[in-house]
Short mmCIF file of C-alpha atoms in Angstrom, two decimals:
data_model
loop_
_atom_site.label_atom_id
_atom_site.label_comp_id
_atom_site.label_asym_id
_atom_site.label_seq_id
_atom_site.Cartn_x
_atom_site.Cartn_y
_atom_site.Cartn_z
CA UNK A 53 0.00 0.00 0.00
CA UNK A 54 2.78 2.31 1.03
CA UNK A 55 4.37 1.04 -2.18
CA UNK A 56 1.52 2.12 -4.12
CA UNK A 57 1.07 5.72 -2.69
CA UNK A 58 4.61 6.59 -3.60
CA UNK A 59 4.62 5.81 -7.27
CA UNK A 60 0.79 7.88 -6.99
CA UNK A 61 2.75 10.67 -5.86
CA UNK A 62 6.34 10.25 -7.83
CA UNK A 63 4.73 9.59 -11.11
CA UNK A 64 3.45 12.19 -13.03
CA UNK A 65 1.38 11.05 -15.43
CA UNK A 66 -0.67 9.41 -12.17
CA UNK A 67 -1.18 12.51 -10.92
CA UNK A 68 -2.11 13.89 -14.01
CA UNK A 69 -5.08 10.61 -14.04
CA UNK A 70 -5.97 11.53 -10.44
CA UNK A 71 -6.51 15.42 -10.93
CA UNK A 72 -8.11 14.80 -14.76
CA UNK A 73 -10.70 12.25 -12.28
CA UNK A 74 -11.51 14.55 -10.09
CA UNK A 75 -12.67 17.32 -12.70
CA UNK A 76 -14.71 15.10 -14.72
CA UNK A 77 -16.30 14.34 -11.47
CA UNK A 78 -16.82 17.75 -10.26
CA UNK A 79 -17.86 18.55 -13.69
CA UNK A 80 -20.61 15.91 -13.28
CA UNK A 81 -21.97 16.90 -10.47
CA UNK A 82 -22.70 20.51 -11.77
CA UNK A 83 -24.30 19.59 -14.80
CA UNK A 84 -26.81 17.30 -12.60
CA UNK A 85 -27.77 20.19 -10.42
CA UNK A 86 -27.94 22.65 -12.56
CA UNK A 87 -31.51 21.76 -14.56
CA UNK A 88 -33.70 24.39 -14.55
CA UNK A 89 -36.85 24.53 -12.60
CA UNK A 90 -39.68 23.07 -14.08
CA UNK A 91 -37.48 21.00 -16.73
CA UNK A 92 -37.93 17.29 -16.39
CA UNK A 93 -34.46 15.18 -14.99
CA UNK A 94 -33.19 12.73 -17.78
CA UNK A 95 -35.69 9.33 -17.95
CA UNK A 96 -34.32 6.11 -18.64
CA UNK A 97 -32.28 6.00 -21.54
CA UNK A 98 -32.77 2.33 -21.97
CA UNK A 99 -36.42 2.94 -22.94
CA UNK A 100 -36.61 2.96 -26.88
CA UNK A 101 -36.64 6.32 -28.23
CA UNK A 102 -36.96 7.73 -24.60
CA UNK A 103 -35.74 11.79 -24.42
CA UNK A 104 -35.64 14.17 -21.91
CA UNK A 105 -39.44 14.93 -22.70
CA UNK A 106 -40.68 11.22 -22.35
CA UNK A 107 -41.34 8.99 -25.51
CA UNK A 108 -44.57 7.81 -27.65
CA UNK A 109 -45.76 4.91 -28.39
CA UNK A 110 -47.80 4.57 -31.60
CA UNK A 111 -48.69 7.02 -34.30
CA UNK A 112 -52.41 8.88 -34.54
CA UNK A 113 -54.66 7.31 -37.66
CA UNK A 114 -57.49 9.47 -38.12
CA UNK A 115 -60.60 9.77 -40.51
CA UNK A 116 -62.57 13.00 -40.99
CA UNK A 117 -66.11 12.52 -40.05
CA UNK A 118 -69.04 13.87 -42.04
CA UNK A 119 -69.47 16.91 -40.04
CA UNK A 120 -66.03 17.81 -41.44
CA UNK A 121 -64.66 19.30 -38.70
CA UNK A 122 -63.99 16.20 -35.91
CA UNK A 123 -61.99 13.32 -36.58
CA UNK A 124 -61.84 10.31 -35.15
CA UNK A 125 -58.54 7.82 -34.16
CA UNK A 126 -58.17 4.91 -36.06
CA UNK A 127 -55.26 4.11 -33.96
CA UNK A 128 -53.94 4.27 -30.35
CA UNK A 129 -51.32 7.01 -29.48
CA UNK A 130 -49.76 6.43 -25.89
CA UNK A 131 -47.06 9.02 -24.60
CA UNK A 132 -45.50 8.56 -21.14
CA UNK A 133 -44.49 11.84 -19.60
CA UNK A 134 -41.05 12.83 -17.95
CA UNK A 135 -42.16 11.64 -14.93
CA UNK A 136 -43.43 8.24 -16.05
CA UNK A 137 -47.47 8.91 -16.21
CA UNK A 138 -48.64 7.46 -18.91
CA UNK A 139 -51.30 9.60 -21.38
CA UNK A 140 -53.56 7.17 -23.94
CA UNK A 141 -55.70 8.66 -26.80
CA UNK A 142 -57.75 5.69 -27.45
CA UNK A 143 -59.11 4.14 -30.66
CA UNK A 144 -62.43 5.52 -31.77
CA UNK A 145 -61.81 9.17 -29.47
CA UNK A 146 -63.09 12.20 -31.41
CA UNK A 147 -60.77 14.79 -31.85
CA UNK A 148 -61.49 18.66 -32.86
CA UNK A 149 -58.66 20.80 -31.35
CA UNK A 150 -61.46 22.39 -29.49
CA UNK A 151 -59.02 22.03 -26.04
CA UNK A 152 -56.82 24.83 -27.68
CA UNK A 153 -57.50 28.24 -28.03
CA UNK A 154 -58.74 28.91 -31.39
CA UNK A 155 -56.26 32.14 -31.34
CA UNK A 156 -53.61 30.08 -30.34
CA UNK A 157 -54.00 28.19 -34.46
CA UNK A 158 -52.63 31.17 -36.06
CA UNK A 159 -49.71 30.69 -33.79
CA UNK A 160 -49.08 27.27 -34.42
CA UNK A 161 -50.62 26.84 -37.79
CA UNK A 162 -53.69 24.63 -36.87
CA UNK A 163 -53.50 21.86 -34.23
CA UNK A 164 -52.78 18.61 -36.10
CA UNK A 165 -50.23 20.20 -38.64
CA UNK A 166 -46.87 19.13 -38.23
CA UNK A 167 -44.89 18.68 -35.10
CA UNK A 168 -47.88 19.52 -33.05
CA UNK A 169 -50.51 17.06 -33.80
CA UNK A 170 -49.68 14.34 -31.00
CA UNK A 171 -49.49 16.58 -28.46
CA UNK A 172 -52.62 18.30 -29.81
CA UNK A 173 -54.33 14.55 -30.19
CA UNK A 174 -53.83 13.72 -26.20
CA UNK A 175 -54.27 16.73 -25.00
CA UNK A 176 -57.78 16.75 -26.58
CA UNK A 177 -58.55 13.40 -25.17
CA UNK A 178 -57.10 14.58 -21.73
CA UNK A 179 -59.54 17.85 -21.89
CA UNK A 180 -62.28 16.05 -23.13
CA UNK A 181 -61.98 13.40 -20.21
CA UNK A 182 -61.83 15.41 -17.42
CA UNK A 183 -60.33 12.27 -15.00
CA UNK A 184 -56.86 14.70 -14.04
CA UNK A 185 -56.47 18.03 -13.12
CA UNK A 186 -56.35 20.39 -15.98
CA UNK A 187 -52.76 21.76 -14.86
CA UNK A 188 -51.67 18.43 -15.29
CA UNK A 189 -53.21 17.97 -19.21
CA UNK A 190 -51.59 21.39 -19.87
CA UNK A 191 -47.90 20.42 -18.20
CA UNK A 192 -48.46 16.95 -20.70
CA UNK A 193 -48.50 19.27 -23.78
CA UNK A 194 -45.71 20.93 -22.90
CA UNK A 195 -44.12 17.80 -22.57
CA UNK A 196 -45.06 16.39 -25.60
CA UNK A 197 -44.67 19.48 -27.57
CA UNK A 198 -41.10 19.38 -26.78
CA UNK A 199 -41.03 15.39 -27.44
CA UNK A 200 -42.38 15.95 -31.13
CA UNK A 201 -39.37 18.93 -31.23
CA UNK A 202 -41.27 22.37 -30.96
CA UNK A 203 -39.07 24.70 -30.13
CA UNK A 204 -39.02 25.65 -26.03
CA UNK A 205 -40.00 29.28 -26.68
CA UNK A 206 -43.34 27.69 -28.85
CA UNK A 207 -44.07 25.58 -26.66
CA UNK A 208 -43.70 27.94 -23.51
CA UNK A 209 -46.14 30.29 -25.09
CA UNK A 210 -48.74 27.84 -25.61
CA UNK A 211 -48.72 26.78 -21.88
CA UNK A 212 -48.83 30.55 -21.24
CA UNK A 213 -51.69 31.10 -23.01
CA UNK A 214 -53.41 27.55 -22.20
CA UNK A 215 -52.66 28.12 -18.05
CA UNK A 216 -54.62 31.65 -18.51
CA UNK A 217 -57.39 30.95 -21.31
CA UNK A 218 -57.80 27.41 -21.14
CA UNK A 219 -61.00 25.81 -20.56
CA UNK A 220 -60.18 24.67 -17.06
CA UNK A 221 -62.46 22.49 -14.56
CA UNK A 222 -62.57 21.65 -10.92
CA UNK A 223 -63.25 18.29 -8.93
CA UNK A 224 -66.45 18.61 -7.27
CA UNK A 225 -67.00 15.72 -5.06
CA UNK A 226 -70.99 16.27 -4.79
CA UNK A 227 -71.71 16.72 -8.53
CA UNK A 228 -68.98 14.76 -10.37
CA UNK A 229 -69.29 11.11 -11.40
CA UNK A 230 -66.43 9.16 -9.87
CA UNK A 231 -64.02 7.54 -12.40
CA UNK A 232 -60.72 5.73 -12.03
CA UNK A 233 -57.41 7.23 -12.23
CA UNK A 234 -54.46 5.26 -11.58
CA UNK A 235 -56.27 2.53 -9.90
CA UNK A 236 -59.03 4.61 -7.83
CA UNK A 237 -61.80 6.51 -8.44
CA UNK A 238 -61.52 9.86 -8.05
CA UNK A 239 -64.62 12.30 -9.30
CA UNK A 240 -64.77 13.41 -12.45
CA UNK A 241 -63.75 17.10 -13.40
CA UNK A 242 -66.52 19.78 -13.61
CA UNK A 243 -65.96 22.34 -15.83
CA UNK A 244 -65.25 26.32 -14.51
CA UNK A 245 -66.89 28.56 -16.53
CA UNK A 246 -64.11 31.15 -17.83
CA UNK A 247 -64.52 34.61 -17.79
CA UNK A 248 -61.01 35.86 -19.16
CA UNK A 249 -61.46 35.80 -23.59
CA UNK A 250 -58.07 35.35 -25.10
CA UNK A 251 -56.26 38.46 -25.48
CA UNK A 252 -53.79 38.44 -28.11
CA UNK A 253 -52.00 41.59 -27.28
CA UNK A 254 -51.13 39.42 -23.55
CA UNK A 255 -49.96 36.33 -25.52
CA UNK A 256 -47.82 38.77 -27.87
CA UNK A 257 -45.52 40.46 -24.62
CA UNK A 258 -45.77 36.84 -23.37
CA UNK A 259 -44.38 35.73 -26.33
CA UNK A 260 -41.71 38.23 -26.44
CA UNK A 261 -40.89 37.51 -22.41
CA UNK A 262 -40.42 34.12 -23.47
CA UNK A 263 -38.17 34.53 -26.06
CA UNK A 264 -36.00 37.19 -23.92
CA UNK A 265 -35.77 35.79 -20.49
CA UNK A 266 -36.65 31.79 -21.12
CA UNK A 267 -38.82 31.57 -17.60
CA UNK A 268 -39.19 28.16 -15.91
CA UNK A 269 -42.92 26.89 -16.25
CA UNK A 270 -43.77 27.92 -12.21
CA UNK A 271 -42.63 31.62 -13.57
CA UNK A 272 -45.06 31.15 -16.78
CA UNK A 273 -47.64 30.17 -14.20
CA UNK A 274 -47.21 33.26 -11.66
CA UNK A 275 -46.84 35.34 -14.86
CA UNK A 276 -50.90 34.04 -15.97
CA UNK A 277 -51.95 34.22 -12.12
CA UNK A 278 -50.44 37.59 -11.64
CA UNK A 279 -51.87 38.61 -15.21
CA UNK A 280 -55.58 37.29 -13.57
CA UNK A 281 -56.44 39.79 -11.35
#
């Protein structure tokens, strides 16, 4: 042992290995604490095609229906999330983009066009069922938004304007029907009727914030609270 520690210390090019160990290390160890608020932590890279932003599983098949404006899944599209949840748009739902904004389509240049349509697809299903909280659905988009490869500052904007127009609903245990989530039945969401229209001009300086200062998503969310009263 003694042995050992003097060739360590005599040797240079050991040193050299020690000190080179420790910075790597060090270097480590910064990168790992240094995520940003409200950014998901790394999943499990041995999950096919998982990211950062979770991974899909499937690919939407729709048909228009005849009142030409709602289409309907011929396939399943599951997503799990960063944090492992698991979001299902199931064969035969009826999808209209209706959960979005309609202001919010000149942004993003309609809701099943390009690298927004699965994200647009669950989060439909997830406003339509009402069975999670609706800050939940909107967090998913985000997710998924940045899974399908929308750009952060896109995709912080339309959780902006989602957390402060959306169609939002509470869990009223008296009224609600119970259904299950995650093995229990919780009651089923009732929907708050909103009294804030969509203001462009807000989503525009939001827009621009976003671009400027890149805010966590609890700093988007103060922003629409703040902006609420």
């Amino acid at each position: 042992m003694l042995r050992d520690k003097r060739w360590l210390m005599g040797n240079g090019k050991g040193i050299q290995l020690f000190a080179f160990t420790v910075l790597f290390a060090t270097a480590l160890a910064g990168c790992a604490s240094s995520n940003r608020a409200g950014d998901p932590s790394d999943v499990d890279q041995t999950i096919p095609g998982a990211t950062k932003w979770g991974h899909y599983n499937g690919e939407p098949v729709t048909k228009w229906n005849p009142d030409g404006r709602t289409m309907t899944l011929l396939t399943e599209l599951r997503y799990t999330d960063p944090h492992g949840q698991v979001w299902v748009a199931p064969i035969g739902s009826v999808v209209d983009g209706a959960s979005l904004p309609r202001y919010l389509w000149s942004i993003m240049g309609g809701p099943f066009e390009g690298k927004y349509r699965n994200a647009s697809v669950l989060h439909d299903v997830s406003y339509d069922e009402h069975n999670r909280p609706w800050q939940d659905c909107d967090r998913m988009f985000y997710y998924a938004m940045r899974c399908s490869g929308v750009s952060a500052a896109e995709s912080k904007t339309m959780y902006y304007a989602l957390y402060k127009f959306g169609h939002h609903w509470k869990f009223s245990i008296k009224r609600a029907k119970p259904v299950k989530y995650e093995g229990a039945l919780v009651a089923r969401g009732e929907e708050i009727p909103r009294a804030i229209p969509v203001n462009p001009a807000e989503i525009s300086q939001a827009r621009n914030w976003i671009s400027n200062t890149d805010p966590s998503l609890e700093q988007i969310e103060q922003r629409a609270q703040a902006e609420a009263w």
